[in-house]
Short mmCIF file of N, CA and C in Angstrom, two decimals:
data_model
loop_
_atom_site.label_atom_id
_atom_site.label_comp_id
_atom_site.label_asym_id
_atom_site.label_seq_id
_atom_site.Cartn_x
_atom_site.Cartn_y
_atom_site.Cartn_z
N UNK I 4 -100.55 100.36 -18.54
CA UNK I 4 -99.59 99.74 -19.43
C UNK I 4 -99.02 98.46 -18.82
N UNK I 5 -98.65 98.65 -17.70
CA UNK I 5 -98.33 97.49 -17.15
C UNK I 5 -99.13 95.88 -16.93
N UNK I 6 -100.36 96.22 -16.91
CA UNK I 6 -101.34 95.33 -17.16
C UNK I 6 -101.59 94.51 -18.36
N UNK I 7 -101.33 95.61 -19.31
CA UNK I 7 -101.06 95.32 -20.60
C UNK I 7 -99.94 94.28 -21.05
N UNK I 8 -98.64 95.26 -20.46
CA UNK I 8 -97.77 93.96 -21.12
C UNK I 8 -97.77 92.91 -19.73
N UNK I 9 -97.78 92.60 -19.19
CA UNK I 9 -98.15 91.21 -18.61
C UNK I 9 -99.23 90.41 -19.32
N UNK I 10 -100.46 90.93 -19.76
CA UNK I 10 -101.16 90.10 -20.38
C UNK I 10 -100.50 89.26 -21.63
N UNK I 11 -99.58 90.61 -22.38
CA UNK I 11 -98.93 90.15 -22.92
C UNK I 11 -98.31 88.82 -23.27
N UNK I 12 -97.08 88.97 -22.12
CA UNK I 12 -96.17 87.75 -21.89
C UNK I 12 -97.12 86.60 -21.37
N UNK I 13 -98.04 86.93 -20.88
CA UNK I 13 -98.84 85.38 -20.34
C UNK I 13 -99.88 85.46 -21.96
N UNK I 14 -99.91 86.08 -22.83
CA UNK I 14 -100.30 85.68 -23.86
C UNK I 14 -99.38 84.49 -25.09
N UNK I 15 -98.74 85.35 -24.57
CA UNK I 15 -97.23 84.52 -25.58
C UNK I 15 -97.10 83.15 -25.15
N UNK I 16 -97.00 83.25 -23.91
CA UNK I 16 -96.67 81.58 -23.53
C UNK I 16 -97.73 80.94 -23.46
N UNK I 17 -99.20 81.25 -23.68
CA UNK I 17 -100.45 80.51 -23.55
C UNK I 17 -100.22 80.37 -24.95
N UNK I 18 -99.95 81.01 -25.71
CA UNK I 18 -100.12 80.63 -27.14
C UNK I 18 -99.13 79.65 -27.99
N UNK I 19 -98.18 79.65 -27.40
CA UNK I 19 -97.01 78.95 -27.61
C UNK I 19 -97.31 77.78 -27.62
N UNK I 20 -97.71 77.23 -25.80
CA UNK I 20 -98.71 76.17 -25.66
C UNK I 20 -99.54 75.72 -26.18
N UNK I 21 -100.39 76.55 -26.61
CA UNK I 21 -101.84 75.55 -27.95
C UNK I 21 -101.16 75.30 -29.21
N UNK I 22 -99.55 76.26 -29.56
CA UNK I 22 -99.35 76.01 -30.66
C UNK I 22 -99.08 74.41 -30.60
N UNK I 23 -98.14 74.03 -29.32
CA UNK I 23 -97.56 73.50 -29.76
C UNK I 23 -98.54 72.10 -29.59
N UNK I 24 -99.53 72.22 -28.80
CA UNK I 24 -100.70 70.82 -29.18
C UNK I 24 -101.28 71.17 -30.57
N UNK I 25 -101.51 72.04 -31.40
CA UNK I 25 -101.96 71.97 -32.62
C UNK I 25 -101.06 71.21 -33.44
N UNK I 26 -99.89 70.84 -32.88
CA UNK I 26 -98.79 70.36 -34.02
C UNK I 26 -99.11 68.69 -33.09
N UNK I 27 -99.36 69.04 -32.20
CA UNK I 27 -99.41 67.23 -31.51
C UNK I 27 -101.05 66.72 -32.15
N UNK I 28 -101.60 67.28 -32.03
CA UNK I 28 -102.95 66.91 -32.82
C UNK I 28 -102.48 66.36 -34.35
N UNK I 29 -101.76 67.28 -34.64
CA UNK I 29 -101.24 66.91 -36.39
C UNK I 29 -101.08 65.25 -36.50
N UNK I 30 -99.64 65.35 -35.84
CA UNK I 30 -98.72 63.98 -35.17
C UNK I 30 -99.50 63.01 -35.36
N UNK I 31 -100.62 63.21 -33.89
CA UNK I 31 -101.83 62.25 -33.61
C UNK I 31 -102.78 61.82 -35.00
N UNK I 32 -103.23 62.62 -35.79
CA UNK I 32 -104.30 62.62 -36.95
C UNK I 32 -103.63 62.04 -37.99
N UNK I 33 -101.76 61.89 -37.88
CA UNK I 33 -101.14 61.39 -39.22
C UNK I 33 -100.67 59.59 -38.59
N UNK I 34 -101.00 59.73 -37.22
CA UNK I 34 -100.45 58.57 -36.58
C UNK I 34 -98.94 58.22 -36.67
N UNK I 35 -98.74 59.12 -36.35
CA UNK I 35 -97.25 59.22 -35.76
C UNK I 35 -96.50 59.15 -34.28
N UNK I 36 -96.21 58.82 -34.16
CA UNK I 36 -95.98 57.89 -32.41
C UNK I 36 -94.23 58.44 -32.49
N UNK I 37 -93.70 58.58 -33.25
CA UNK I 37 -92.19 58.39 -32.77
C UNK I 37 -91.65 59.52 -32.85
N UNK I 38 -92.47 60.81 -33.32
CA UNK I 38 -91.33 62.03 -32.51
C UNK I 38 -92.44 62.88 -32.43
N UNK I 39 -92.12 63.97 -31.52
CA UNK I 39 -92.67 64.50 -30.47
C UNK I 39 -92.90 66.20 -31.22
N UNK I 40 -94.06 66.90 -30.79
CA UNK I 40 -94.86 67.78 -30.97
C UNK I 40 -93.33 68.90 -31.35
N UNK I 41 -92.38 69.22 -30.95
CA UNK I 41 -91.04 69.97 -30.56
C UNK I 41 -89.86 69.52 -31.36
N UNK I 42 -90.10 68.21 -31.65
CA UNK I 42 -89.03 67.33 -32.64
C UNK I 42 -89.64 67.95 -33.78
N UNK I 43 -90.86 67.88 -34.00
CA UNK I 43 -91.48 67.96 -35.14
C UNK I 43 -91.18 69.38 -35.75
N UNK I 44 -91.23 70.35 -35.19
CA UNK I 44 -90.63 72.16 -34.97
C UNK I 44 -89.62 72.38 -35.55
N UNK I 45 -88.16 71.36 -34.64
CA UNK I 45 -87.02 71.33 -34.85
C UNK I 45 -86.85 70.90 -36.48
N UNK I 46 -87.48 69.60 -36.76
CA UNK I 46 -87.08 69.17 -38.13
C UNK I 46 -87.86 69.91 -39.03
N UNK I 47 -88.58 70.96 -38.68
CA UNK I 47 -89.69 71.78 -40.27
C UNK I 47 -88.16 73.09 -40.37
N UNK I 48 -87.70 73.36 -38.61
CA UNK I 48 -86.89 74.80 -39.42
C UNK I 48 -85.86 74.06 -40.25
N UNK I 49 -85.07 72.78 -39.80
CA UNK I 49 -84.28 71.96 -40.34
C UNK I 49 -83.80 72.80 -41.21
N UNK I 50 -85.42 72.36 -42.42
CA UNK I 50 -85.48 71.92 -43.62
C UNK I 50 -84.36 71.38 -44.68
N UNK I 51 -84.23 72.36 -45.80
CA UNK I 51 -83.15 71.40 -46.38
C UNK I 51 -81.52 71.66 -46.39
N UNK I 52 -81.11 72.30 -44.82
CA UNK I 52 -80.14 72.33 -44.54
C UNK I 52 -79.43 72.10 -43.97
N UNK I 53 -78.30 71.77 -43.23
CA UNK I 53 -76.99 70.75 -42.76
C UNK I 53 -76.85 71.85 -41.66
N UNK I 54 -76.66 71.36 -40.40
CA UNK I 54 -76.89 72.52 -38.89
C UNK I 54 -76.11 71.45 -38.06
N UNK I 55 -75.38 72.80 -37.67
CA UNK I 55 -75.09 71.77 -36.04
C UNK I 55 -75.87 72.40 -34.92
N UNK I 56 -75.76 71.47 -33.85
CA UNK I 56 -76.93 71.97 -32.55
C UNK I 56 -76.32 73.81 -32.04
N UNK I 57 -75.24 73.85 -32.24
CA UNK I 57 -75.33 75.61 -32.12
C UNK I 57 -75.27 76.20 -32.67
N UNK I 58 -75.71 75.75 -33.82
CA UNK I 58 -76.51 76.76 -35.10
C UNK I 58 -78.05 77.43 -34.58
N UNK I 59 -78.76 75.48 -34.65
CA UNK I 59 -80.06 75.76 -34.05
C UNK I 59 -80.21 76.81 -32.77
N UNK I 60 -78.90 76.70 -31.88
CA UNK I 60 -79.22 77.32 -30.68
C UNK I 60 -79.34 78.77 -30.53
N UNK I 61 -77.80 78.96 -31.39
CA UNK I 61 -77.85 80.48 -32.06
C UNK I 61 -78.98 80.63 -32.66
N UNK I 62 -79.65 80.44 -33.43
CA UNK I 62 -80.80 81.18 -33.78
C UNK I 62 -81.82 81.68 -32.92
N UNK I 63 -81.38 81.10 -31.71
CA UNK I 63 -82.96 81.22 -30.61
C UNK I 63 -84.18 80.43 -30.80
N UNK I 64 -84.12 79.05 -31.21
CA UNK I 64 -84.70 78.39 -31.68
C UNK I 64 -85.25 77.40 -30.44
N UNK I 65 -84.01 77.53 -29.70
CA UNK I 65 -84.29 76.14 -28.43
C UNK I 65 -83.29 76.06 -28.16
N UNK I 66 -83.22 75.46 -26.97
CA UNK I 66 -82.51 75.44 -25.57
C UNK I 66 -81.43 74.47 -26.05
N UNK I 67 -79.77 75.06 -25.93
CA UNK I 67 -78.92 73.98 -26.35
C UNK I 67 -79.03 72.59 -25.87
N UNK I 68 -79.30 71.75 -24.70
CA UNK I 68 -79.57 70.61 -24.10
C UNK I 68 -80.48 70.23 -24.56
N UNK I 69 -81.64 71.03 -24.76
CA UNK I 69 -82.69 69.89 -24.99
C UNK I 69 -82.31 69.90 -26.93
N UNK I 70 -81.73 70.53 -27.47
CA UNK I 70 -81.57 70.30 -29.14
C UNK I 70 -80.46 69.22 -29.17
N UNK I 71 -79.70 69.07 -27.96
CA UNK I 71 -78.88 68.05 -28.38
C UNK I 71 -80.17 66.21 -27.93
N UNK I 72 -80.19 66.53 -27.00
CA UNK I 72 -81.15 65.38 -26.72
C UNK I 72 -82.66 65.36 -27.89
N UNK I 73 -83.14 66.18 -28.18
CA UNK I 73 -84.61 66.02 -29.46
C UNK I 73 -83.20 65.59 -30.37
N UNK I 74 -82.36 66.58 -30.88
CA UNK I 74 -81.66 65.39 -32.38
C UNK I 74 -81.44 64.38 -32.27
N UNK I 75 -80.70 63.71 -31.13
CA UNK I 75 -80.11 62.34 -31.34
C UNK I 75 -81.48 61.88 -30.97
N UNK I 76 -82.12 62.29 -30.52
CA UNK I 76 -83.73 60.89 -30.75
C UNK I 76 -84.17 60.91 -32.08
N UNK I 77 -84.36 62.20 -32.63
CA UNK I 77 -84.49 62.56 -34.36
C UNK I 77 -83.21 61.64 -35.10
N UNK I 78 -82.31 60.98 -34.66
CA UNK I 78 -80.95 60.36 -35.36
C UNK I 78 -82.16 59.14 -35.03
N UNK I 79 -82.17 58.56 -33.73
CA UNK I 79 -82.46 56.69 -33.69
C UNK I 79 -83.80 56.77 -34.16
N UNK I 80 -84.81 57.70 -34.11
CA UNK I 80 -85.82 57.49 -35.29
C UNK I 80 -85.86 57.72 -36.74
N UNK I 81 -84.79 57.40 -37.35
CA UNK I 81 -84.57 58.03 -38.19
C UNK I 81 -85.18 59.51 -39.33
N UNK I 82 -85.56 60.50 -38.69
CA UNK I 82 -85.85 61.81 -39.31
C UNK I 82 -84.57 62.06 -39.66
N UNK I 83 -83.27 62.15 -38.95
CA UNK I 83 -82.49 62.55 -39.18
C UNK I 83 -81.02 62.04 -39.21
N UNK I 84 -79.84 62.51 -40.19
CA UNK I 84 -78.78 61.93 -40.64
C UNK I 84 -77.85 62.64 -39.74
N UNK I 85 -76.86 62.10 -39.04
CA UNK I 85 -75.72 62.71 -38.92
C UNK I 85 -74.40 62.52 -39.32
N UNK I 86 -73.50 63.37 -39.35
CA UNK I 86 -71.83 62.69 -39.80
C UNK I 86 -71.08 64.01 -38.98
N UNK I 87 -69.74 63.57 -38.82
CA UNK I 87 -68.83 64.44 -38.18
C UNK I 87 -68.25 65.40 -38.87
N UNK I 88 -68.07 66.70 -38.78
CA UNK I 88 -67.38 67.90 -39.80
C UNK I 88 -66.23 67.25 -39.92
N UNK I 89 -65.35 67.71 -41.48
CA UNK I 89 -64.35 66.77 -41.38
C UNK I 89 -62.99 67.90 -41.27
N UNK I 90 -63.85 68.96 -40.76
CA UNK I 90 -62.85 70.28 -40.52
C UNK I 90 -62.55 70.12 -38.87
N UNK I 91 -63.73 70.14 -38.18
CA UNK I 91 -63.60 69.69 -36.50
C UNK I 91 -63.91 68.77 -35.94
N UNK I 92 -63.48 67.13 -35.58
CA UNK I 92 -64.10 66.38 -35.70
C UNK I 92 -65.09 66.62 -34.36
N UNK I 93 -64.67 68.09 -33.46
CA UNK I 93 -66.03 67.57 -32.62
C UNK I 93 -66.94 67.96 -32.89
N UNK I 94 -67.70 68.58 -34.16
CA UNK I 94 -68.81 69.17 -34.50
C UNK I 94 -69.69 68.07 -35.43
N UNK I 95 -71.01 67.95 -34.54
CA UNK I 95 -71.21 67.06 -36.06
C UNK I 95 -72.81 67.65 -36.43
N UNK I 96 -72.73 67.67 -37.58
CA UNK I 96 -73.40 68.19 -38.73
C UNK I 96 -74.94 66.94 -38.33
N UNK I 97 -76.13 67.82 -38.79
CA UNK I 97 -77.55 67.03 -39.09
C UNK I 97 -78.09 67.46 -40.11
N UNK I 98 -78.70 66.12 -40.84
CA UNK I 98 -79.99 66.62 -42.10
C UNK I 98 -81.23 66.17 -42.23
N UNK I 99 -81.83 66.52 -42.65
CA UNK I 99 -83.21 65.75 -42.97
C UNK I 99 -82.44 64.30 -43.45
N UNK I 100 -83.52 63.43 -43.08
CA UNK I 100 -83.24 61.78 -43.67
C UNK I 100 -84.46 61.76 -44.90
N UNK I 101 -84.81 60.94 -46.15
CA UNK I 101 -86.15 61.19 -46.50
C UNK I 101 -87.03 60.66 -45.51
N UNK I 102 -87.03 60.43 -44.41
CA UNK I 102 -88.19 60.21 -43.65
C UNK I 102 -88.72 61.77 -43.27
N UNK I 103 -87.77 62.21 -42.77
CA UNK I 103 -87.89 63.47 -42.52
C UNK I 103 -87.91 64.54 -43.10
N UNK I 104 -87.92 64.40 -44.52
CA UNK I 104 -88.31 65.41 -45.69
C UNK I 104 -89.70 64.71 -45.53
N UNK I 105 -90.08 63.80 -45.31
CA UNK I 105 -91.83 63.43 -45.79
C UNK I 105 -92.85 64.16 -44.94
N UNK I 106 -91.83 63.70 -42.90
CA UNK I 106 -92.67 64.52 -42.31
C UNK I 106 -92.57 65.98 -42.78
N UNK I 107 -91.67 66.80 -42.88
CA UNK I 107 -91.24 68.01 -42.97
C UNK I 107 -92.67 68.59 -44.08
N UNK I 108 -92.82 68.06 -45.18
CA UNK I 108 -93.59 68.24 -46.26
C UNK I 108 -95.16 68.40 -45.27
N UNK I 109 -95.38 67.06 -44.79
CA UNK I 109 -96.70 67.25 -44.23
C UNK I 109 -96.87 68.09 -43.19
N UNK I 110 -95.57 68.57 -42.58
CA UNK I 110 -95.74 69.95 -41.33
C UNK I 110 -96.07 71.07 -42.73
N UNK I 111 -95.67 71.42 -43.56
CA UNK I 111 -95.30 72.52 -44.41
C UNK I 111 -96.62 72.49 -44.54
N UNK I 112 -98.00 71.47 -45.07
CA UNK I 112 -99.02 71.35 -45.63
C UNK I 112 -100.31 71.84 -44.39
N UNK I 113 -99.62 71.53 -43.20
CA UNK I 113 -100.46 72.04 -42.01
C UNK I 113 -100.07 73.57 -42.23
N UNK I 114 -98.94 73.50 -42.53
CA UNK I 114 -99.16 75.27 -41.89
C UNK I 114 -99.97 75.96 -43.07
N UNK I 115 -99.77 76.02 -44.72
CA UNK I 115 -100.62 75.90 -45.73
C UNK I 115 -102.20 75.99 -44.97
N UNK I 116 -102.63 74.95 -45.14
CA UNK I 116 -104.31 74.83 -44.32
C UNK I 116 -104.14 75.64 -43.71
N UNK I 117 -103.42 76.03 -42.39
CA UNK I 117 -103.71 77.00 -41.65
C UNK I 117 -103.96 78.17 -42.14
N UNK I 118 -102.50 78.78 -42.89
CA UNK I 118 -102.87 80.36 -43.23
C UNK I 118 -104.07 80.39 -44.34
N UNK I 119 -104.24 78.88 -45.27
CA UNK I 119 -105.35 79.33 -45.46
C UNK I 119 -106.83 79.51 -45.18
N UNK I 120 -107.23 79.12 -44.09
CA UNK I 120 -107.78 79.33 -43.42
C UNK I 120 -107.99 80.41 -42.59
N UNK I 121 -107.00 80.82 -41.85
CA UNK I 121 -106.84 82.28 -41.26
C UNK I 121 -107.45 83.33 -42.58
N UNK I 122 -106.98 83.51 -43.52
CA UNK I 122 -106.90 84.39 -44.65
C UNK I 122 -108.27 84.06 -45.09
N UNK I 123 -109.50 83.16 -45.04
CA UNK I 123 -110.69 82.74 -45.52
C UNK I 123 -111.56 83.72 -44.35
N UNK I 124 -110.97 84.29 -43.35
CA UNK I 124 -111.49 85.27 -42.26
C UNK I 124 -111.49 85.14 -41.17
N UNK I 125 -110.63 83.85 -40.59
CA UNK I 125 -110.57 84.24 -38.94
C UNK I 125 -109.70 84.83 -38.73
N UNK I 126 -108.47 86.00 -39.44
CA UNK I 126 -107.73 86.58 -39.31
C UNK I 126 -107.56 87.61 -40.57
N UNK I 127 -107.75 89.08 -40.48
CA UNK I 127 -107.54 89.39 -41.78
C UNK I 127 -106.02 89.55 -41.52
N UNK I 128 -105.50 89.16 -42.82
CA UNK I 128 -103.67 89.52 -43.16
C UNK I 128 -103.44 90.94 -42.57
N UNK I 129 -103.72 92.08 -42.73
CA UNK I 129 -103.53 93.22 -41.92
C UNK I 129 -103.31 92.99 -40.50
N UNK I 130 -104.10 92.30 -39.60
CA UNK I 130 -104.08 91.73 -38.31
C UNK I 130 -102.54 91.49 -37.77
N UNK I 131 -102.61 90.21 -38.83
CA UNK I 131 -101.14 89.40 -38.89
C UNK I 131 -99.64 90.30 -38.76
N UNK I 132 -99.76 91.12 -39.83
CA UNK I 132 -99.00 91.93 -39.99
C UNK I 132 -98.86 92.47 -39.43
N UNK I 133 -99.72 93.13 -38.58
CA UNK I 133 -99.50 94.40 -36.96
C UNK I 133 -99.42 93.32 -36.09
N UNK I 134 -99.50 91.90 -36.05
CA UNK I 134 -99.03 91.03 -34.74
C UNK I 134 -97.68 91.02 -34.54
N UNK I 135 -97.00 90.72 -36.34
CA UNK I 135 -95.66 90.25 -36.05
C UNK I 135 -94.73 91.80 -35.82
N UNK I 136 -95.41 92.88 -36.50
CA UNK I 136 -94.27 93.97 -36.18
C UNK I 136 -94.55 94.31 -34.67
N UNK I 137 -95.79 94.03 -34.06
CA UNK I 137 -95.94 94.40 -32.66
C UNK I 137 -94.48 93.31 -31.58
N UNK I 138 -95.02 91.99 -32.13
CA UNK I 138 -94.11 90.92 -31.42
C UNK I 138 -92.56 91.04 -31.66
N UNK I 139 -92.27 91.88 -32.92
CA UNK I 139 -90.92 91.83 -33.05
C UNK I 139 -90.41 92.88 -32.35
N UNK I 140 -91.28 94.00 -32.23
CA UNK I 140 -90.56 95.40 -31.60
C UNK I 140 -90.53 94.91 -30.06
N UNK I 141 -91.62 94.00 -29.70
CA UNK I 141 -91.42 93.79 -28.22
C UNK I 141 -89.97 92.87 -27.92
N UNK I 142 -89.66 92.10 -29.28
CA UNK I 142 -88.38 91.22 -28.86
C UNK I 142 -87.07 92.01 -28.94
N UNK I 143 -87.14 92.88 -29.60
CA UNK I 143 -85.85 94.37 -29.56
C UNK I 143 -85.89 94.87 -28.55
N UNK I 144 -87.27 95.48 -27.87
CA UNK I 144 -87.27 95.98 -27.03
C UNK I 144 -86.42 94.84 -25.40
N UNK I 145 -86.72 93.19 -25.52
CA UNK I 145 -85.97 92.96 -24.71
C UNK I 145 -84.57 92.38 -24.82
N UNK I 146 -84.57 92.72 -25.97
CA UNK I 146 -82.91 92.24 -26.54
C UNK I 146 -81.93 93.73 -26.36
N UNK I 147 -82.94 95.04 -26.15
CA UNK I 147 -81.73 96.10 -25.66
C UNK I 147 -81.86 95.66 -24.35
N UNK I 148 -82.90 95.77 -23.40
CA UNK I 148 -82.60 95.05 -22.28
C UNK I 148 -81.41 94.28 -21.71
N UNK I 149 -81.48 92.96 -22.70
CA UNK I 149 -80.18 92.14 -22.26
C UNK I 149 -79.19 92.81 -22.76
N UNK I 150 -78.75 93.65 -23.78
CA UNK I 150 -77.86 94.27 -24.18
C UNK I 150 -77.20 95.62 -23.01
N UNK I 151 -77.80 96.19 -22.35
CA UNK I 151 -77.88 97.57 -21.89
C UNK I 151 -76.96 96.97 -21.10
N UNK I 152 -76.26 98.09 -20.89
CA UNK I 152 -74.83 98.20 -19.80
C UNK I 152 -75.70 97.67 -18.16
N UNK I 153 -76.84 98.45 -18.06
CA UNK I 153 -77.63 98.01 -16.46
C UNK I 153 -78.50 97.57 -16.70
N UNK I 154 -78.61 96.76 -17.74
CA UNK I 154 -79.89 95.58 -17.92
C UNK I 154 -81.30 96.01 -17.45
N UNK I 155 -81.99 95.43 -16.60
CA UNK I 155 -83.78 95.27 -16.48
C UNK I 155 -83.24 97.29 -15.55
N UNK I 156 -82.08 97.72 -14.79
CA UNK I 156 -82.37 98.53 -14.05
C UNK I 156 -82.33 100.35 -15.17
N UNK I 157 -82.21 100.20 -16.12
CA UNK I 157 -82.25 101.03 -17.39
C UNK I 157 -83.78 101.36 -17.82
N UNK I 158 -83.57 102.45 -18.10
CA UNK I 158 -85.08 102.47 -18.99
C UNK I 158 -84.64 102.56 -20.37
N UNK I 159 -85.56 101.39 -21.25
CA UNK I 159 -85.62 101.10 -22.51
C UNK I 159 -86.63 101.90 -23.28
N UNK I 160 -86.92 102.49 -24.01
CA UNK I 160 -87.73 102.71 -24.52
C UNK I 160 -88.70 101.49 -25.94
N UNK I 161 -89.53 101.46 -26.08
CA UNK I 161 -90.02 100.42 -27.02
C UNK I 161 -90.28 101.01 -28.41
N UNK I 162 -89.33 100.84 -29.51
CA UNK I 162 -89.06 101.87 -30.70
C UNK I 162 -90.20 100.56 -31.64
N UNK I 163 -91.66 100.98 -32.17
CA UNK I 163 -91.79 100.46 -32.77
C UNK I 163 -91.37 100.62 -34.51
#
């Protein structure tokens, strides 16, 4: 078992990795030069809603520092709009710009091609479906972890 989930976790992050050159290939093939394989991520979950950077962070989306540094480059390239909450002025709010609804559209259209493609047979949907309930029970399983009164020294059980 142990072999197992190590392959695991060095699966996850190898895959993470090609994902995220499959989205720089995109970039590259649409000739896009001004935001980055991770910017591009940030502005598809965006989409068409108004976030501040510890929204994004809370979600587990990405690392608070680097979401404050990818937005304000997403601000001077214009993908994205900002303005100050007018409830706190130190919070300030981001949106898609239409530049960044255009890219957003053509990320949406890659992922499209993709699943359809996957679904044409390099993946049957059944597959998929036992990936993500496998990947999600493994992320409970380390979210009681961080939760548990004695953390990593506890035994967790893995409730799929």
């Amino acid at each position: 078992m142990e072999k197992g989930y190590l392959e695991v976790i060095g699966l996850i992050e190898r895959l993470h990795r090609q994902f995220l050159e499959v989205v720089k290939a995109e970039l590259d093939h649409l000739g896009i030069q001004d935001i980055n394989n991770v910017q591009a991520l940030i502005l598809y979950n965006i989409a068409a809603e108004e976030v501040t950077v510890g929204e994004l962070t809370y979600r587990g989306y990405y690392l608070g520092s680097n979401v404050s540094y990818n937005l304000k480059k997403m601000v001077e390239t214009g993908y994205l709009e900002q303005e100050r909450s007018t409830h706190d002025r130190r919070t300030v709010r981001v949106k898609l710009s239409e530049k960044g609804k255009a890219l957003r559209e053509k990320i949406a259209a890659m992922f499209s091609r993709h699943s359809g493609k996957l679904s044409d047979g390099a993946l049957a949907p059944a597959r998929v479906v036992s990936a993500n309930e496998s990947l999600w029970a493994l992320g409970r399983f380390w979210n009681e972890i961080l939760n548990s009164p004695a953390r990593a020294g506890e035994d967790v059980r893995l409730r799929a």
